[in-house]
Coordinates of C-alpha atoms and ligand atoms in Angstrom, one line a residue:
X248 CA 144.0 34.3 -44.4
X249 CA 141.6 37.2 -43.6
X250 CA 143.0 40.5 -44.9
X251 CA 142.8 43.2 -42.0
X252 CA 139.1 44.7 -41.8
X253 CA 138.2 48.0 -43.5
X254 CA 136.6 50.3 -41.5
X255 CA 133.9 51.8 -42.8
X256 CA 134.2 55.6 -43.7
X257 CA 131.1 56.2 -41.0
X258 CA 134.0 55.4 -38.3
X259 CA 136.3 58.2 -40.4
X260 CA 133.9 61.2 -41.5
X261 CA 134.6 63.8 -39.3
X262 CA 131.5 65.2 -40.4
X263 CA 129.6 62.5 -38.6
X264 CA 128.7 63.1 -34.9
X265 CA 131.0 60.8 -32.6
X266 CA 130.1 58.4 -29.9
X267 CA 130.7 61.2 -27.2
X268 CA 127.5 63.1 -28.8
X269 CA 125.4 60.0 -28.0
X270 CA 124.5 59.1 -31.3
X271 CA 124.8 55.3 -32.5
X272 CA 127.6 53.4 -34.3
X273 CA 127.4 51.9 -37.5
X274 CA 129.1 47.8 -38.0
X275 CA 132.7 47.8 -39.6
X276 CA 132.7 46.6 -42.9
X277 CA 134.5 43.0 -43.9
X278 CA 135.4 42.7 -47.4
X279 CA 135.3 38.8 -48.4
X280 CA 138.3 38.0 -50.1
X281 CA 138.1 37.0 -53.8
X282 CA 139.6 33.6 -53.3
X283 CA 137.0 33.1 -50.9
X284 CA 134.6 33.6 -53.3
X285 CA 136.1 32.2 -56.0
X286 CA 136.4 29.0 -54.2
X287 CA 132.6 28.8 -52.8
X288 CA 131.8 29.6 -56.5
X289 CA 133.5 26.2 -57.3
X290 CA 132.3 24.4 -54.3
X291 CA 128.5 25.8 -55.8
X292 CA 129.4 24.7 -59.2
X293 CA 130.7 21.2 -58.2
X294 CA 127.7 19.9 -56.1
X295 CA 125.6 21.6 -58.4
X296 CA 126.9 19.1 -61.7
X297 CA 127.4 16.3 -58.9
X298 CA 123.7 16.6 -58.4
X299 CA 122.4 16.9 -61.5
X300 CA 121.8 12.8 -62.4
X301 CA 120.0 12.6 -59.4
X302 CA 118.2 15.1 -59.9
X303 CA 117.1 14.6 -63.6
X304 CA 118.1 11.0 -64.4
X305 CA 116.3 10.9 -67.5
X306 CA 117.6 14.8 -69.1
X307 CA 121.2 13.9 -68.2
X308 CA 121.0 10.3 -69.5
X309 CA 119.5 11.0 -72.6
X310 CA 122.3 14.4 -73.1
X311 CA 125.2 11.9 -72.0
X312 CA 124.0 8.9 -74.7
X313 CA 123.5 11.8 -77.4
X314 CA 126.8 13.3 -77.0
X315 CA 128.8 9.7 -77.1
X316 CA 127.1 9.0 -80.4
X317 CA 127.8 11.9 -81.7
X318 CA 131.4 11.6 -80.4
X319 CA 132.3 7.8 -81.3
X320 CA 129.7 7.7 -84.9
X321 CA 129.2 11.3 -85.5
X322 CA 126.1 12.9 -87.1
X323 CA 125.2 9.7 -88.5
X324 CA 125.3 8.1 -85.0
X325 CA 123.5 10.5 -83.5
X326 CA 120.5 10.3 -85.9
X327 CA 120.5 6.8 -86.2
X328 CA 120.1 7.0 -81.8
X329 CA 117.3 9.1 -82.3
X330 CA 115.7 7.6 -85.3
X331 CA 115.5 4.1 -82.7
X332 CA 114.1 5.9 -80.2
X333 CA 111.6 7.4 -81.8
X334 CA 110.8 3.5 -83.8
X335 CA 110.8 2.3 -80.3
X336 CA 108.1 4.8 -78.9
X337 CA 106.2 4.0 -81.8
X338 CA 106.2 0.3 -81.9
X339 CA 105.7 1.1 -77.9
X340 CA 102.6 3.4 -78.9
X341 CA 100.9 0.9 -81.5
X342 CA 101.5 -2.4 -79.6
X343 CA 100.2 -1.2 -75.7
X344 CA 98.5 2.5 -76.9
X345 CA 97.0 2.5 -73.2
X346 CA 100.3 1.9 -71.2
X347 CA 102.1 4.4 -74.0
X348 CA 99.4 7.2 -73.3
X349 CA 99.1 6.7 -69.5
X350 CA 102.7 6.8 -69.4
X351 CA 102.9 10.3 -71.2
X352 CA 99.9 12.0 -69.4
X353 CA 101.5 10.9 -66.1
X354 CA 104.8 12.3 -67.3
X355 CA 103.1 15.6 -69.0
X356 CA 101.1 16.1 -65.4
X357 CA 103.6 15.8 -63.0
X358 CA 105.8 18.3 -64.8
X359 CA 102.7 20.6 -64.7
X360 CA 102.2 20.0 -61.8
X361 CA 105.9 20.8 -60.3
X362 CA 106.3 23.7 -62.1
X363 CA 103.0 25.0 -62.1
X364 CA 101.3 23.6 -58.4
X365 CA 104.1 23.0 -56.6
X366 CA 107.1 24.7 -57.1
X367 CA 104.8 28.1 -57.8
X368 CA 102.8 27.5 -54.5
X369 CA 105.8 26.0 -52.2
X370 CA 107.4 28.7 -50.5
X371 CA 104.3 30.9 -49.5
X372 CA 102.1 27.5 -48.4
X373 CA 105.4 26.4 -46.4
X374 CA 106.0 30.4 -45.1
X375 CA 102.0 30.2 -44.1
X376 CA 101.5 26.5 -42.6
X377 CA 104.8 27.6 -40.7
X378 CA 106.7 25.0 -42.0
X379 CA 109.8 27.7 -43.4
X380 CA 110.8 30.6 -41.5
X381 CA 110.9 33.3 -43.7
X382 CA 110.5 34.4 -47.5
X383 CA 114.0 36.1 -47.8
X384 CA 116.1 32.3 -46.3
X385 CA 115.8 30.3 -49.5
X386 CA 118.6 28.4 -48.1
X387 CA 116.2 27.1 -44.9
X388 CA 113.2 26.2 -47.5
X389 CA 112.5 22.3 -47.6
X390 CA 113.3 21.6 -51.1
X391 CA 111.7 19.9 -53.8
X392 CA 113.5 17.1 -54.9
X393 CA 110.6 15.2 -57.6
X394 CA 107.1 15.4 -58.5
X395 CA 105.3 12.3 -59.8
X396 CA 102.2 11.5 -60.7
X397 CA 99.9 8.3 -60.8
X398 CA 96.1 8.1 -61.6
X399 CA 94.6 9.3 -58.3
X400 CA 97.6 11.2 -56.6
X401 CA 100.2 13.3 -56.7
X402 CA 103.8 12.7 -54.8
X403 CA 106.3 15.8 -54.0
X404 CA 109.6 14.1 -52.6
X405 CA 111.2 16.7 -50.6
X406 CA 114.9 17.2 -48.8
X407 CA 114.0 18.8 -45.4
X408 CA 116.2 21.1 -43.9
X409 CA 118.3 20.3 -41.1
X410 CA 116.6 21.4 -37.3
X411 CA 113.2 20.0 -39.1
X412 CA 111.5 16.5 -38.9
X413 CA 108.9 14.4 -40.8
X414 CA 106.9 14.7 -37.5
X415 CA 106.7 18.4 -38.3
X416 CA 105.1 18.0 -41.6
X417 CA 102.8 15.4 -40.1
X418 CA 101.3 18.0 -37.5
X419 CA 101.0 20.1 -40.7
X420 CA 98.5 18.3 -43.3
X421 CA 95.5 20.0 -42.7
X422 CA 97.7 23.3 -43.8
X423 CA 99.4 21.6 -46.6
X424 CA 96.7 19.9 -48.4
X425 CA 94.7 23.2 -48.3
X426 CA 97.6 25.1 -49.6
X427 CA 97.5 22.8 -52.5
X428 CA 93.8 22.4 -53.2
X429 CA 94.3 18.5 -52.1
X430 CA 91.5 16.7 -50.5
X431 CA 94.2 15.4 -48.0
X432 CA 98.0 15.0 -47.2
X433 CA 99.6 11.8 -46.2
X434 CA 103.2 12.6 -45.1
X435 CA 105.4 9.1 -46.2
X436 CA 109.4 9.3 -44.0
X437 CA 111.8 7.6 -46.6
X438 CA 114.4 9.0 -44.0
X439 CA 115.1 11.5 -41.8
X440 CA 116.0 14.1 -43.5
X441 CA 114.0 12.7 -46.6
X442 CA 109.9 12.7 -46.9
X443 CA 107.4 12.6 -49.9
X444 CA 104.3 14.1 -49.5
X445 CA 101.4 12.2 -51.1
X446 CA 98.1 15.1 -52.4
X447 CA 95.3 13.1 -54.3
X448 CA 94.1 14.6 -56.8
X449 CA 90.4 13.9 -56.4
X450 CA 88.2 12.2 -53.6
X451 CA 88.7 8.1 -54.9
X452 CA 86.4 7.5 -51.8
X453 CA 83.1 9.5 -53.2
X454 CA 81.7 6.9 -54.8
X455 CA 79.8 3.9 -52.3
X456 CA 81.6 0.6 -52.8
X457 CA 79.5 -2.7 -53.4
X458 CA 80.2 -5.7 -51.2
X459 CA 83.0 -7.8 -52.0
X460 CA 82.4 -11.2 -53.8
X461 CA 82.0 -14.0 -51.4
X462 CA 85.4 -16.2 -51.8
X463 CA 86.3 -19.3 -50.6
X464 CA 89.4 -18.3 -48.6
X465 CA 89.7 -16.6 -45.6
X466 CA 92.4 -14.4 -43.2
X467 CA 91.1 -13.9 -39.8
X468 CA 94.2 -11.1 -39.6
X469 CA 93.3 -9.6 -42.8
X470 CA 89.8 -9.2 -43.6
X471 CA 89.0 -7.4 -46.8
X472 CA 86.6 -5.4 -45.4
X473 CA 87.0 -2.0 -47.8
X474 CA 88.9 0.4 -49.5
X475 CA 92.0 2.5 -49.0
X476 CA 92.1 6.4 -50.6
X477 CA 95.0 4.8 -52.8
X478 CA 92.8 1.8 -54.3
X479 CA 94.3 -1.0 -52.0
X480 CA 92.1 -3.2 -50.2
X481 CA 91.2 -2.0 -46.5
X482 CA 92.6 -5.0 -44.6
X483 CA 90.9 -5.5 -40.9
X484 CA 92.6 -7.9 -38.5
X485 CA 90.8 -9.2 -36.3
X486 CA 92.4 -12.6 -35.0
X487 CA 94.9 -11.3 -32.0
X488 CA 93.1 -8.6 -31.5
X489 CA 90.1 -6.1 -30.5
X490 CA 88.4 -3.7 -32.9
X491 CA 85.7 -0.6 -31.6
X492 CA 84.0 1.1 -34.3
X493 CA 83.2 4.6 -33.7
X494 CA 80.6 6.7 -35.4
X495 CA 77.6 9.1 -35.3
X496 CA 74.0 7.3 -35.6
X497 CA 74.3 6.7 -40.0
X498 CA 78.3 6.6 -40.0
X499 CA 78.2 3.6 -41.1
X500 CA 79.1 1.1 -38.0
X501 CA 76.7 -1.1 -40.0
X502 CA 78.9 -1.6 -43.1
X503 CA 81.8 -2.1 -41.0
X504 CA 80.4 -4.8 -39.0
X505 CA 78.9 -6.5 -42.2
X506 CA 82.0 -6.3 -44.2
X507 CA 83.9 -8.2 -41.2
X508 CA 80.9 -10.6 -41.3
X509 CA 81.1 -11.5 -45.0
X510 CA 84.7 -11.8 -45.1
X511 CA 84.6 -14.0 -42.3
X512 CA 82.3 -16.5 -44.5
X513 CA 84.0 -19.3 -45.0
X514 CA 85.6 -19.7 -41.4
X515 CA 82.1 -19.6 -40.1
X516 CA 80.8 -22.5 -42.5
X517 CA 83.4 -25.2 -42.0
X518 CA 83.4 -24.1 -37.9
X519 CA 87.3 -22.4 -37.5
X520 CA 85.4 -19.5 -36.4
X521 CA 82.3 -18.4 -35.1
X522 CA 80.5 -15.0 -34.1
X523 CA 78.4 -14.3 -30.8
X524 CA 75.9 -11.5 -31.5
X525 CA 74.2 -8.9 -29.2
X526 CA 72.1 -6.7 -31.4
X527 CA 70.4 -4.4 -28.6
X528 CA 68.7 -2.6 -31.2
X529 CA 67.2 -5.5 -32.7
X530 CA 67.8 -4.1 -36.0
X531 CA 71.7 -4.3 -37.6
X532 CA 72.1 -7.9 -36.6
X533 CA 68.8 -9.3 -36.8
X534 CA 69.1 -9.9 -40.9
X535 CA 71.8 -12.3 -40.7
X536 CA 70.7 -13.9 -37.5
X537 CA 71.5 -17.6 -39.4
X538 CA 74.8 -16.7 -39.4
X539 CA 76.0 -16.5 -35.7
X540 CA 76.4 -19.1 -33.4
X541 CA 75.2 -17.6 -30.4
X542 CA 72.6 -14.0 -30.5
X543 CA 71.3 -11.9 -27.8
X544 CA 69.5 -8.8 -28.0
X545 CA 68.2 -8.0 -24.4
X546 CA 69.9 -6.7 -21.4
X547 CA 69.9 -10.4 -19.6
X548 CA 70.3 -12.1 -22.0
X549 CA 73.3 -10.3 -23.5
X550 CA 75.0 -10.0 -20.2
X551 CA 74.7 -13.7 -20.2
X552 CA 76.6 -14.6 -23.6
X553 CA 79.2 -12.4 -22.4
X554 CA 79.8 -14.3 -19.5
X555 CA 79.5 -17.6 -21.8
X556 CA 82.2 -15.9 -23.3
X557 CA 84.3 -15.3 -20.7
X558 CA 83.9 -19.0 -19.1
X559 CA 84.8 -20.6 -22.3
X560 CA 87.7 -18.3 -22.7
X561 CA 89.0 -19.1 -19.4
X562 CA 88.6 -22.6 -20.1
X563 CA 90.6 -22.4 -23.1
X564 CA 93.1 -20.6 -21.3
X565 CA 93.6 -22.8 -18.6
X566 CA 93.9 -25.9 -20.9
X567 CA 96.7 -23.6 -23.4
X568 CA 98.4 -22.7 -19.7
X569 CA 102.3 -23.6 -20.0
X570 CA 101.5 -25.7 -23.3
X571 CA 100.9 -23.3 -26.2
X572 CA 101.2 -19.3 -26.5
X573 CA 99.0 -18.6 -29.3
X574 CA 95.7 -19.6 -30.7
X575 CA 95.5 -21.4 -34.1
X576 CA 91.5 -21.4 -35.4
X577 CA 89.9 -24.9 -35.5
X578 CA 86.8 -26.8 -35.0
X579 CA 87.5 -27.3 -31.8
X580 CA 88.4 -24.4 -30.7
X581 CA 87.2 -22.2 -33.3
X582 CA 88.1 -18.4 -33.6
X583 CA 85.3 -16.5 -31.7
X584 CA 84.6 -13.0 -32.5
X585 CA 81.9 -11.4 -29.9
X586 CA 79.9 -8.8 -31.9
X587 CA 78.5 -5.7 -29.9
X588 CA 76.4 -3.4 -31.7
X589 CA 76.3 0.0 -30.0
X590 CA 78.1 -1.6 -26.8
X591 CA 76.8 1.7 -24.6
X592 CA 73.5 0.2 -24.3
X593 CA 75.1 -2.5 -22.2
X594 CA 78.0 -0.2 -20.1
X595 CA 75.9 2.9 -20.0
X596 CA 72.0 2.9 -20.7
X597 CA 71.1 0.2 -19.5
X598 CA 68.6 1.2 -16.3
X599 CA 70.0 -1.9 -14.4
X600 CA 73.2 -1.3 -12.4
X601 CA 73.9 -5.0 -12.4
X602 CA 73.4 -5.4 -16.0
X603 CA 75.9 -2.2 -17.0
X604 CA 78.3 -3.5 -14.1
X605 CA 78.4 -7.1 -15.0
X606 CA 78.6 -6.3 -18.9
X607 CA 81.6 -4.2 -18.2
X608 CA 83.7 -6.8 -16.2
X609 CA 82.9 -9.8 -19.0
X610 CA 83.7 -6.8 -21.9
X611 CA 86.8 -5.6 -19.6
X612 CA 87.9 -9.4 -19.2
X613 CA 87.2 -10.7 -22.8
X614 CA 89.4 -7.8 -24.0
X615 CA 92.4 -7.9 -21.8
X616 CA 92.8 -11.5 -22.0
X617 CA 90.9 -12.8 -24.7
X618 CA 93.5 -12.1 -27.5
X619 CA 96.0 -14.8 -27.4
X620 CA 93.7 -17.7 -26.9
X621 CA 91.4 -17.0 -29.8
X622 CA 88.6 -14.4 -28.6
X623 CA 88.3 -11.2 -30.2
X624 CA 85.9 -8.1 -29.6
X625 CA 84.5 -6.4 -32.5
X626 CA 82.0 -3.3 -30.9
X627 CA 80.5 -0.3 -32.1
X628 CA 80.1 2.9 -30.5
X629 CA 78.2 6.2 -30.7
X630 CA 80.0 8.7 -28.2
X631 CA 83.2 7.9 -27.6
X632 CA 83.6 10.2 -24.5
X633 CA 84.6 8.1 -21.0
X634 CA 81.4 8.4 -19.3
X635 CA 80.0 6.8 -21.9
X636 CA 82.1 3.8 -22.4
X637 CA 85.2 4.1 -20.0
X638 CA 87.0 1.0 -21.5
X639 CA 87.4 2.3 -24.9
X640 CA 91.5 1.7 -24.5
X641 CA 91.1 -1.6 -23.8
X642 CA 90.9 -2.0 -27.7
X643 CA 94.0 -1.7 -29.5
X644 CA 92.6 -1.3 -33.2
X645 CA 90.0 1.4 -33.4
X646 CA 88.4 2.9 -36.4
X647 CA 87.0 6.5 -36.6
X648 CA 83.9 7.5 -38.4
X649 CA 82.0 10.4 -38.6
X650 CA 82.4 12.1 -35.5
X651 CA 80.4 14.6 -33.4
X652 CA 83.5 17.1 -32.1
X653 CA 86.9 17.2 -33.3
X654 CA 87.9 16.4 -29.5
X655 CA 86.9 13.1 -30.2
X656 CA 89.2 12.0 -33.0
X657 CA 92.4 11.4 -30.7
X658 CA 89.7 10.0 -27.9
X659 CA 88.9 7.3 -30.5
X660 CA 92.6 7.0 -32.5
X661 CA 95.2 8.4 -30.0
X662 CA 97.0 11.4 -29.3
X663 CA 97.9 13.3 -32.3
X664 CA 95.9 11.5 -34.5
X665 CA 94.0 14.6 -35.4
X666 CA 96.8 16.9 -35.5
X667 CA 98.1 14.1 -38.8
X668 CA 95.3 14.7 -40.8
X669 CA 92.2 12.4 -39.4
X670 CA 89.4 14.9 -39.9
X671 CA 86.7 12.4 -38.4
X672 CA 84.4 15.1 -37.7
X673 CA 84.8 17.0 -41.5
X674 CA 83.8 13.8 -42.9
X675 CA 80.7 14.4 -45.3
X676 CA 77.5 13.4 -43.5
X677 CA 76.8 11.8 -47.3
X678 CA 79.7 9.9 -47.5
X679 CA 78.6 6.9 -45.1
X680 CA 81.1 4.4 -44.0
X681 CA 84.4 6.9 -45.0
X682 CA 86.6 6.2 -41.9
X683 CA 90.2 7.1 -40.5
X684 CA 92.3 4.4 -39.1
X685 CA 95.9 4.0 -38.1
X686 CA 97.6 0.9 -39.8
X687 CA 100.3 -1.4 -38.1
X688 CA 103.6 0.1 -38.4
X689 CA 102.2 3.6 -39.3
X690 CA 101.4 6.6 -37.0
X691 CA 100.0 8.7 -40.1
X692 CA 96.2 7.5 -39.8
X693 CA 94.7 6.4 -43.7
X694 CA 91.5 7.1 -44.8
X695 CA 89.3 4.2 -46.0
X696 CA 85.7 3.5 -46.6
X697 CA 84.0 0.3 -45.8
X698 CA 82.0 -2.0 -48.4
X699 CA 78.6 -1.6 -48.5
X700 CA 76.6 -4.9 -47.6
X701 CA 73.1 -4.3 -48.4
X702 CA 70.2 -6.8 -46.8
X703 CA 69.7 -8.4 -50.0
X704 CA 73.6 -9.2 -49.7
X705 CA 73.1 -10.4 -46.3
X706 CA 70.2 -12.3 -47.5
X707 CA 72.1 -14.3 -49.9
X708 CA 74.8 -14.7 -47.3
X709 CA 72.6 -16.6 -45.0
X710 CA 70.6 -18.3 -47.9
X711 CA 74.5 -19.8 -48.9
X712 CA 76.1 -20.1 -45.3
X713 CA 73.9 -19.7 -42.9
X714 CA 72.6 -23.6 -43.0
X715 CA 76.7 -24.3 -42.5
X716 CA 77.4 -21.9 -39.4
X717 CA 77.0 -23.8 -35.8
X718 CA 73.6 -22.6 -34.6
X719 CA 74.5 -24.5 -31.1
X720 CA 73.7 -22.5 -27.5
X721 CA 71.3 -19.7 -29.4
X722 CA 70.7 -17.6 -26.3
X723 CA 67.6 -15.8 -27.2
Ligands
ATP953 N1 79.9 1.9 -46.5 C1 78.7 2.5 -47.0 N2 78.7 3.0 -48.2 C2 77.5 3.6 -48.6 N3 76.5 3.8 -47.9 C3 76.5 3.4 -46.6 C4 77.6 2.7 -46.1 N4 77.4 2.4 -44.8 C5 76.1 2.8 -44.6 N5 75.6 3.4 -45.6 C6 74.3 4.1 -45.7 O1 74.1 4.8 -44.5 C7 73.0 4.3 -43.8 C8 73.3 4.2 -42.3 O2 74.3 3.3 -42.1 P1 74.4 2.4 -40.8 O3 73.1 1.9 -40.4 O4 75.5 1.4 -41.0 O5 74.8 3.5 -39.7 P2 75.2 3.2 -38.2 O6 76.5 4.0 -38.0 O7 75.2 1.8 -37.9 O8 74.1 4.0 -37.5 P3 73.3 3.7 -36.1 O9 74.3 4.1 -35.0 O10 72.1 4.6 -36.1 O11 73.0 2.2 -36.1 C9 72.7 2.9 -44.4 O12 71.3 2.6 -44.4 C10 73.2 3.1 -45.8 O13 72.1 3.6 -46.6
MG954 MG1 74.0 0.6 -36.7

């Protein structure tokens, strides 16, 4: 029960001026009753010790177990807990010294790092980046729940507040990786209400990577084609679907398309897939010319090995019609993958209306139906902008280079795409084939850098497959 308000002496004074004399009124004031507070004081206390295993598992364990020994064995107990501990760190330290010191540093850092990065920084970087409303509400400040460390990045697991989203951190990076010093922020939803922020520590991408080792085994949906900012492999599919490539002239479109090429290796020698070439500037694709079963590099001739394409696909269609849903890669009807280097020659440049015209219906048809029986398109782009190449969404899987303008990162990866962090156009003009693309399952894009195939690896990739590869129908 409420005891009856007080009313503040302001209301009583009569040396104060009244309302009658037009001056203002002051708020009555409540006095919270002491059970009240005594009780949220308890409620405090409670959740407080409720959360503390969660919160520091490894403190509260190690407390707990040192107080039962000392309870059940006494002193005794307690040192002879501590003495095996300290045997086991040591046998732990001799036997695998790297995994023992990795282990430590990782631990050391991330406390560092929360207390000192993180925790110091939060509130003003959240205040600033808009992300918390003010720096008197500690109660609406997104809380930090753990900070962990591996060898590249750092990982801040935080409770949001209720009202906000992990869409709201997402349209936030850019902010929050400055406000830490990061070279980026990846924003990973464990729940709703529960998101850990991922801050590399250093650029993993600076350095070029060398092209893969040629292997024996192949994954049309998974091509190894590069690498992820967090060490995984970049994986490209390309069976079941279309892929555009876009980048400023050096980006590194080459490297891309190489990388798909090499991967693709051993499909191409025993004849489950195949790739149709247009190299219009007679210079990316002309190196591995051994390797493709059909090549064009003029205006006709391209136009006609597109519409190669689009017969044979229709063919293949009308056989699978009512009999089989999907395409399965073999010899006789091998996965084909139509390579386009800088597709705007054809749909833009060209100075004949019926070349650009007839180019864009085989490219529009090849990409709207050619998925499901077995046909994919893999193209590469300068200038991403519609009058340029108006059937850019006709591609599901894109992959953003270094841009031009910072409009043109959600023209190539979708709405929003910049606003999550894929700074195509801050990309360093040194750092060639460093891409952003968006991963199944994920709206947050990733940054990755393609392998770099030089021409003496594309050499020795025709010197060892190109004899194998169907050489069949050359066009040019
Ligand atoms: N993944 C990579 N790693 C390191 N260096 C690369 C990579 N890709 C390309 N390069 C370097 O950048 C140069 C230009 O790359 P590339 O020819 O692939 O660009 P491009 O985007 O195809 O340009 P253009 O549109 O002019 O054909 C290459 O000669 C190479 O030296
Ligand atoms: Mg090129």
């Amino acid at each position: 029960m409420l005891r009856q308000p007080k009313v503040g002496a302001a209301q009583t004074s009569p040396t104060l001026p009244t309302p009658a004399q037009g001056v203002r009124f002051t708020t009555p004031i409540v006095e919270t009753p002491g059970i009240v507070v005594l009780a949220s004081w308890i409620w405090r206390l409670t959740r407080f010790l409720v959360a503390l295993p969660f919160r520091f598992p490894v403190l509260v364990a190690t407390v707990t177990v040192s107080f039962a020994a000392w309870w059940w064995l006494g002193w005794p107990g307690l040192a002879g807990l501590w003495a095996t501990a300290a045997v086991t760190s040591l046998v732990w330290w001799r036997t695998w010294p790297d995994s023992y010191r990795t282990w430590v540093t990782l631990r050391m850092l991330a406390w560092w790092r929360h207390v000192f990065v993180y925790r110091r920084h939060w509130q003003p970087v959240l205040v600033i980046s808009g992300l918390a409303e003010s720096y008197q509400e500690r109660r609406y400040l997104p809380r930090i729940r753990r900070v962990t460390c591996d060898t590249w990045a750092d990982r801040v697991r935080v409770s949001l507040v209720a009202g906000t989203a992990p869409a709201d951190f997402e349209h936030r990076v850019t902010e929050l990786a400055h406000g830490f010093a990061a070279p980026s922020c990846r924003v990973i939803a464990n729940g709703p209400r529960d998101i850990t922020l991922e801050f590399p520590r250093h650029d993993t991408l600076a350095e070029p990577i060398d092209a893969f080792p040629m292997t024996h085994y192949v994954e049309l949906d998974a091509l190894p084609v590069g690498r992820r900012e967090d060490g995984s492999p970049w994986l490209l599919k390309l069976h079941g679907t279309h892929v555009l490539v876009v980048g400023v002239t050096g980006a590194g479109k080459g490297s891309v398309i190489w990388s798909a090429v090499r991967a693709m290796l051993p499909a191409l020698a025993d004849g489950t897939a195949q790739v149709w070439a247009i190299d219009p500037k007679r210079m990316e694709l002309a190196y591995g010319r051994d390797l493709f079963a059909q090549h064009a590099d003029d205006g006709e001739s391209a136009v006609a090995l597109l519409e190669r394409a689009v017969a044979d696909m229709q063919e293949r269609a009308q056989r699978y019609a009512g009999k089989q849903r999907s395409h399965v890669p073999t010899t006789d009807d091998p996965f084909v993958v139509v390579l386009l280097d800088e597709v705007a020659f054809l749909t833009a440049y060209h100075p004949d209306r019926d070349v650009r015209r007839r180019a864009e219906n085989a490219i529009a048809t090849l990409t709207s139906q050619g998925r499901s029986v077995g046909f994919a398109v893999l193209a590469a782009l300068q200038d991403p902008r519609k009058e340029v190449m108006n059937l850019r969404n006709l591609f599901p899987d894109k992959v953003a280079l270094r841009l031009d303008e910072a409009s043109q990162v959600d023209m190539v990866l979708g709405e929003g795409a910049r606003e999550r962090g894929a700074e195509a156009h801050l990309i360093d003009p040194t750092f060639p084939g460093v891409a952003y693309v968006r991963l199944e399952g994920s709206p947050a894009p990733v940054r990755v850098r393609a392998a770099y195939v030089s021409d003496d690896d594309i050499t020795a990739m025709t010197e060892v497959y190109g004899a194998g590869s169907s050489s069949d129908g050359e066009a040019s």
